[in-house]
Amino acid sequence: MSRRVCVIGGGSSGLTSIKCCLDEGLEPTCFESSDDIGGLWRFKENPEADRASIYHSVIINTSKEMMCFSDFPIPAHFPNYMHNSLIMDYFRMYAEHFQLTKHIRFQIRVLQVKPRPDFSRSGQWDVETENKKGEKEKHIFDAVMICIGHHCHPNLPLHDFPGIDKFKGQYFHSRDYKTAEEWRGKRVVVIGIGNSGGDIAVELSRVTKQVFLSTRRGAWILNRVGQQGVPMDFQLNRRVLKMAQSVLPFGLVCRLGENKINQRFNHSLYSLQPKHRLFSQHPTVNDELPNRILSGTVQVKPNIRRLQGSSIEFDDGTVEDNIDLVVFATGYNFSFPFLPSNMLPVSGNKANLYKYMFPPGLERPTLVVIGLVQPLGAIMPISEMQARWATRVFKGTSLLFYQTLAHLFNFPHSYVTSQRHTIQVEYIDYMDQIAYQVGARPSLLGLFLRDPGVWLCVLLGPCTPYQYRLRGPGQWDGARQAILTTWDRMAGALKTRPSDIPEPKQSSLLLTLTVGAAALALGYYWNIHNHPSLLIALDPTTWQDKIKPYLPVLW
């Protein structure tokens, strides 16, 4: 008999978990409390209790090539940064292509998940559910995958804002914000300068009389549009860049990045300069905020000291009167209410999870949390990689060895201590760690020797999810071609008008820079792994001839 797996949640993490179960010959049953798939990305006018909710205009801040599932590229004609409705279209394509929907039971809420009396031997779970009619049902599963995300329970720290109980205007969490029109001509304060806070402040500023953006720390603002119009994450999430960051001093890396960002606009001049360094906090992605500050429709303010009637006093002593609305863009808390309270306690938004996935105290590794991470990048490929590993652990084809406590729930050491960073991971490092467990981490040395064109794309190009389908379990025959055509799909969505203007010629320094990067990468690999096979003799002329046909795909 195949092992039965309970998947809780039908969002992006739940969908890919169902597929990974099917890939490993497991029998998944997904319980989704709403009437549709999509989770966070499904817009609804009226927020539902204990469910993620987004506003109408949300556009994802990771590009399509970086956010897709690794064996199902997003169509070339889709825009590089997609509106939430297009993300839902992609999820439906994915679910239809792999026939996932038939494994989902909609409008079923999970009430309780607890280990069976013989758990130490069987690893099985008792799961109790309830349908929309209030009818309860009990099930037995061999494993459980929790895919509920971390945007369900809004963090509303009212105790930190004296006078909020007597505030004459309205206030709510950003989760309850939908459109700007009803606030036309009003004066609004937005608290928090994360992605939601920045987006809502910008959108409101188009119709309101004035928006004040309140922030304790400030933030580094990244743009979706990178150098030469290429998506920013194509440039940020590259292996060669991570290699350089690993050998250069942290302060130097931050300074180089900060100087580059300040060339767009001076963060100090715009009252956004934070005390922390660039790589010490999750940055905010926002294309329009500097323009709104420059036009005066958004004013940046420090933290709020107190509220009095309809007035708000800030920490710098300034007071703004006649405030109609306060929006708390103050993040979310996560919890697992259906689990026994002592099994996976959450304190300060920290959960004791090995690799942010497995509770280390269980006798059998048959419970896993999928998607409880916050990368500087897309969550979808990470959830997929986690699910690939977890299902192989369930099946018994991958072993799970808990290592040191440092791997349980520590966020990157360079980040400032904050509730926001308790589930922060570095995208490439974390993907490589999990891919190693699966046996799917790309081998730079192997690619260099066997397929230098793909090696060049993997090293210098964006770290796309397809890289993790080149080898090992779950290898996909289309991965190589998907990697080589990444830039074509990116450009294809932009070239919507015929043009007879010739493409600009490649830089004469391109080959020199490429060879130099190759030497650095091989030196790095040799230094870290002390691999004797790097001493093999290679004819540089022959090697350059091999990689020349692939150079245009990188720029």
PDB file of N, CA, C and O in Angstrom, residues 23-24 70-71 385 388 392 397-398 434-443 447 450 466-477 479:
ATOM      1  N   ASP A  23       4.795  12.370  -7.401  1.00  0.00           N
ATOM      2  CA  ASP A  23       6.070  12.011  -8.028  1.00  0.00           C
ATOM      3  C   ASP A  23       6.753  10.865  -7.292  1.00  0.00           C
ATOM      4  O   ASP A  23       7.460  10.055  -7.914  1.00  0.00           O
ATOM      5  N   GLU A  24       6.567  10.789  -5.979  1.00  0.00           N
ATOM      6  CA  GLU A  24       7.215   9.740  -5.177  1.00  0.00           C
ATOM      7  C   GLU A  24       6.315   8.537  -4.939  1.00  0.00           C
ATOM      8  O   GLU A  24       6.664   7.657  -4.145  1.00  0.00           O
ATOM      9  N   SER A  70       9.913  24.374 -10.773  1.00  0.00           N
ATOM     10  CA  SER A  70      11.137  24.074 -11.516  1.00  0.00           C
ATOM     11  C   SER A  70      10.945  23.238 -12.766  1.00  0.00           C
ATOM     12  O   SER A  70      11.838  23.181 -13.610  1.00  0.00           O
ATOM     13  N   ASP A  71       9.816  22.572 -12.919  1.00  0.00           N
ATOM     14  CA  ASP A  71       9.583  21.785 -14.131  1.00  0.00           C
ATOM     15  C   ASP A  71       8.345  22.257 -14.884  1.00  0.00           C
ATOM     16  O   ASP A  71       7.757  21.517 -15.667  1.00  0.00           O
ATOM     17  N   MET A 385      11.179  22.702  -3.329  1.00  0.00           N
ATOM     18  CA  MET A 385      12.372  21.951  -2.944  1.00  0.00           C
ATOM     19  C   MET A 385      12.178  21.291  -1.581  1.00  0.00           C
ATOM     20  O   MET A 385      12.589  20.136  -1.375  1.00  0.00           O
ATOM     21  N   ARG A 388      10.034  18.264  -2.141  1.00  0.00           N
ATOM     22  CA  ARG A 388      10.775  17.173  -2.789  1.00  0.00           C
ATOM     23  C   ARG A 388      11.567  16.378  -1.761  1.00  0.00           C
ATOM     24  O   ARG A 388      11.629  15.136  -1.816  1.00  0.00           O
ATOM     25  N   ARG A 392      10.536  12.420  -0.008  1.00  0.00           N
ATOM     26  CA  ARG A 392      11.527  11.339  -0.068  1.00  0.00           C
ATOM     27  C   ARG A 392      11.866  10.821   1.327  1.00  0.00           C
ATOM     28  O   ARG A 392      12.169   9.633   1.507  1.00  0.00           O
ATOM     29  N   THR A 397      13.515   7.066   1.053  1.00  0.00           N
ATOM     30  CA  THR A 397      14.643   7.109   0.119  1.00  0.00           C
ATOM     31  C   THR A 397      15.653   8.190   0.481  1.00  0.00           C
ATOM     32  O   THR A 397      16.741   8.246  -0.095  1.00  0.00           O
ATOM     33  N   SER A 398      15.295   9.090   1.396  1.00  0.00           N
ATOM     34  CA  SER A 398      16.239  10.070   1.937  1.00  0.00           C
ATOM     35  C   SER A 398      16.240   9.953   3.450  1.00  0.00           C
ATOM     36  O   SER A 398      15.175   9.851   4.072  1.00  0.00           O
ATOM     37  N   ILE A 434      18.960  22.292   0.785  1.00  0.00           N
ATOM     38  CA  ILE A 434      17.881  21.322   0.660  1.00  0.00           C
ATOM     39  C   ILE A 434      18.092  20.451  -0.574  1.00  0.00           C
ATOM     40  O   ILE A 434      17.853  19.228  -0.540  1.00  0.00           O
ATOM     41  N   ALA A 435      18.560  21.050  -1.665  1.00  0.00           N
ATOM     42  CA  ALA A 435      18.817  20.282  -2.883  1.00  0.00           C
ATOM     43  C   ALA A 435      19.887  19.227  -2.645  1.00  0.00           C
ATOM     44  O   ALA A 435      19.839  18.132  -3.231  1.00  0.00           O
ATOM     45  N   TYR A 436      20.850  19.529  -1.801  1.00  0.00           N
ATOM     46  CA  TYR A 436      21.882  18.545  -1.461  1.00  0.00           C
ATOM     47  C   TYR A 436      21.259  17.316  -0.795  1.00  0.00           C
ATOM     48  O   TYR A 436      21.651  16.172  -1.069  1.00  0.00           O
ATOM     49  N   GLN A 437      20.285  17.555   0.083  1.00  0.00           N
ATOM     50  CA  GLN A 437      19.610  16.437   0.741  1.00  0.00           C
ATOM     51  C   GLN A 437      18.855  15.571  -0.271  1.00  0.00           C
ATOM     52  O   GLN A 437      18.762  14.353  -0.119  1.00  0.00           O
ATOM     53  N   VAL A 438      18.321  16.236  -1.309  1.00  0.00           N
ATOM     54  CA  VAL A 438      17.572  15.506  -2.339  1.00  0.00           C
ATOM     55  C   VAL A 438      18.514  14.803  -3.310  1.00  0.00           C
ATOM     56  O   VAL A 438      18.177  13.758  -3.879  1.00  0.00           O
ATOM     57  N   GLY A 439      19.709  15.368  -3.498  1.00  0.00           N
ATOM     58  CA  GLY A 439      20.624  14.882  -4.522  1.00  0.00           C
ATOM     59  C   GLY A 439      20.457  15.633  -5.819  1.00  0.00           C
ATOM     60  O   GLY A 439      20.796  15.122  -6.897  1.00  0.00           O
ATOM     61  N   ALA A 440      19.924  16.872  -5.741  1.00  0.00           N
ATOM     62  CA  ALA A 440      19.613  17.647  -6.943  1.00  0.00           C
ATOM     63  C   ALA A 440      20.397  18.949  -7.033  1.00  0.00           C
ATOM     64  O   ALA A 440      20.128  19.749  -7.926  1.00  0.00           O
ATOM     65  N   ARG A 441      21.358  19.162  -6.133  1.00  0.00           N
ATOM     66  CA  ARG A 441      22.134  20.394  -6.209  1.00  0.00           C
ATOM     67  C   ARG A 441      23.012  20.365  -7.454  1.00  0.00           C
ATOM     68  O   ARG A 441      23.718  19.382  -7.698  1.00  0.00           O
ATOM     69  N   PRO A 442      22.983  21.425  -8.267  1.00  0.00           N
ATOM     70  CA  PRO A 442      23.785  21.407  -9.492  1.00  0.00           C
ATOM     71  C   PRO A 442      25.274  21.335  -9.179  1.00  0.00           C
ATOM     72  O   PRO A 442      25.756  21.973  -8.241  1.00  0.00           O
ATOM     73  N   SER A 443      25.990  20.551  -9.959  1.00  0.00           N
ATOM     74  CA  SER A 443      27.433  20.401  -9.794  1.00  0.00           C
ATOM     75  C   SER A 443      28.147  21.349 -10.759  1.00  0.00           C
ATOM     76  O   SER A 443      28.148  21.127 -11.971  1.00  0.00           O
ATOM     77  N   LEU A 447      29.248  20.348 -14.578  1.00  0.00           N
ATOM     78  CA  LEU A 447      28.735  21.114 -15.709  1.00  0.00           C
ATOM     79  C   LEU A 447      29.879  21.746 -16.502  1.00  0.00           C
ATOM     80  O   LEU A 447      29.841  21.803 -17.737  1.00  0.00           O
ATOM     81  N   ARG A 450      31.299  18.894 -18.606  1.00  0.00           N
ATOM     82  CA  ARG A 450      30.414  18.229 -19.556  1.00  0.00           C
ATOM     83  C   ARG A 450      29.637  19.186 -20.458  1.00  0.00           C
ATOM     84  O   ARG A 450      29.381  18.865 -21.620  1.00  0.00           O
ATOM     85  N   TYR A 466      15.073  25.974 -12.501  1.00  0.00           N
ATOM     86  CA  TYR A 466      15.382  24.874 -13.415  1.00  0.00           C
ATOM     87  C   TYR A 466      16.728  24.234 -13.095  1.00  0.00           C
ATOM     88  O   TYR A 466      16.962  23.063 -13.430  1.00  0.00           O
ATOM     89  N   GLN A 467      17.633  24.999 -12.469  1.00  0.00           N
ATOM     90  CA  GLN A 467      18.955  24.455 -12.155  1.00  0.00           C
ATOM     91  C   GLN A 467      18.859  23.212 -11.276  1.00  0.00           C
ATOM     92  O   GLN A 467      19.750  22.359 -11.306  1.00  0.00           O
ATOM     93  N   TYR A 468      17.779  23.127 -10.517  1.00  0.00           N
ATOM     94  CA  TYR A 468      17.629  22.019  -9.576  1.00  0.00           C
ATOM     95  C   TYR A 468      16.888  20.831 -10.180  1.00  0.00           C
ATOM     96  O   TYR A 468      16.449  19.937  -9.467  1.00  0.00           O
ATOM     97  N   ARG A 469      16.776  20.846 -11.514  1.00  0.00           N
ATOM     98  CA  ARG A 469      16.207  19.694 -12.226  1.00  0.00           C
ATOM     99  C   ARG A 469      17.212  19.113 -13.222  1.00  0.00           C
ATOM    100  O   ARG A 469      16.856  18.297 -14.059  1.00  0.00           O
ATOM    101  N   LEU A 470      18.463  19.521 -13.134  1.00  0.00           N
ATOM    102  CA  LEU A 470      19.475  19.044 -14.069  1.00  0.00           C
ATOM    103  C   LEU A 470      19.959  17.644 -13.742  1.00  0.00           C
ATOM    104  O   LEU A 470      20.425  16.927 -14.633  1.00  0.00           O
ATOM    105  N   ARG A 471      19.862  17.261 -12.487  1.00  0.00           N
ATOM    106  CA  ARG A 471      20.417  15.966 -12.067  1.00  0.00           C
ATOM    107  C   ARG A 471      19.655  15.453 -10.870  1.00  0.00           C
ATOM    108  O   ARG A 471      18.880  16.170 -10.238  1.00  0.00           O
ATOM    109  N   GLY A 472      19.893  14.189 -10.554  1.00  0.00           N
ATOM    110  CA  GLY A 472      19.334  13.587  -9.347  1.00  0.00           C
ATOM    111  C   GLY A 472      17.876  13.203  -9.463  1.00  0.00           C
ATOM    112  O   GLY A 472      17.276  13.260 -10.541  1.00  0.00           O
ATOM    113  N   PRO A 473      17.263  12.811  -8.355  1.00  0.00           N
ATOM    114  CA  PRO A 473      15.835  12.459  -8.346  1.00  0.00           C
ATOM    115  C   PRO A 473      14.983  13.631  -8.823  1.00  0.00           C
ATOM    116  O   PRO A 473      15.207  14.765  -8.434  1.00  0.00           O
ATOM    117  N   GLY A 474      14.021  13.334  -9.677  1.00  0.00           N
ATOM    118  CA  GLY A 474      13.179  14.394 -10.209  1.00  0.00           C
ATOM    119  C   GLY A 474      13.797  15.132 -11.376  1.00  0.00           C
ATOM    120  O   GLY A 474      13.300  16.197 -11.770  1.00  0.00           O
ATOM    121  N   GLN A 475      14.875  14.588 -11.948  1.00  0.00           N
ATOM    122  CA  GLN A 475      15.518  15.242 -13.086  1.00  0.00           C
ATOM    123  C   GLN A 475      14.500  15.446 -14.213  1.00  0.00           C
ATOM    124  O   GLN A 475      13.695  14.571 -14.515  1.00  0.00           O
ATOM    125  N   TRP A 476      14.552  16.632 -14.818  1.00  0.00           N
ATOM    126  CA  TRP A 476      13.593  16.981 -15.876  1.00  0.00           C
ATOM    127  C   TRP A 476      14.349  17.185 -17.183  1.00  0.00           C
ATOM    128  O   TRP A 476      15.312  17.949 -17.239  1.00  0.00           O
ATOM    129  N   ASP A 477      13.910  16.513 -18.228  1.00  0.00           N
ATOM    130  CA  ASP A 477      14.603  16.589 -19.512  1.00  0.00           C
ATOM    131  C   ASP A 477      14.598  17.996 -20.099  1.00  0.00           C
ATOM    132  O   ASP A 477      15.480  18.341 -20.890  1.00  0.00           O
ATOM    133  N   ALA A 479      15.030  20.779 -18.463  1.00  0.00           N
ATOM    134  CA  ALA A 479      15.719  21.761 -17.615  1.00  0.00           C
ATOM    135  C   ALA A 479      16.819  22.497 -18.373  1.00  0.00           C
ATOM    136  O   ALA A 479      16.967  23.725 -18.260  1.00  0.00           O
TER     137      ALA A 479
END
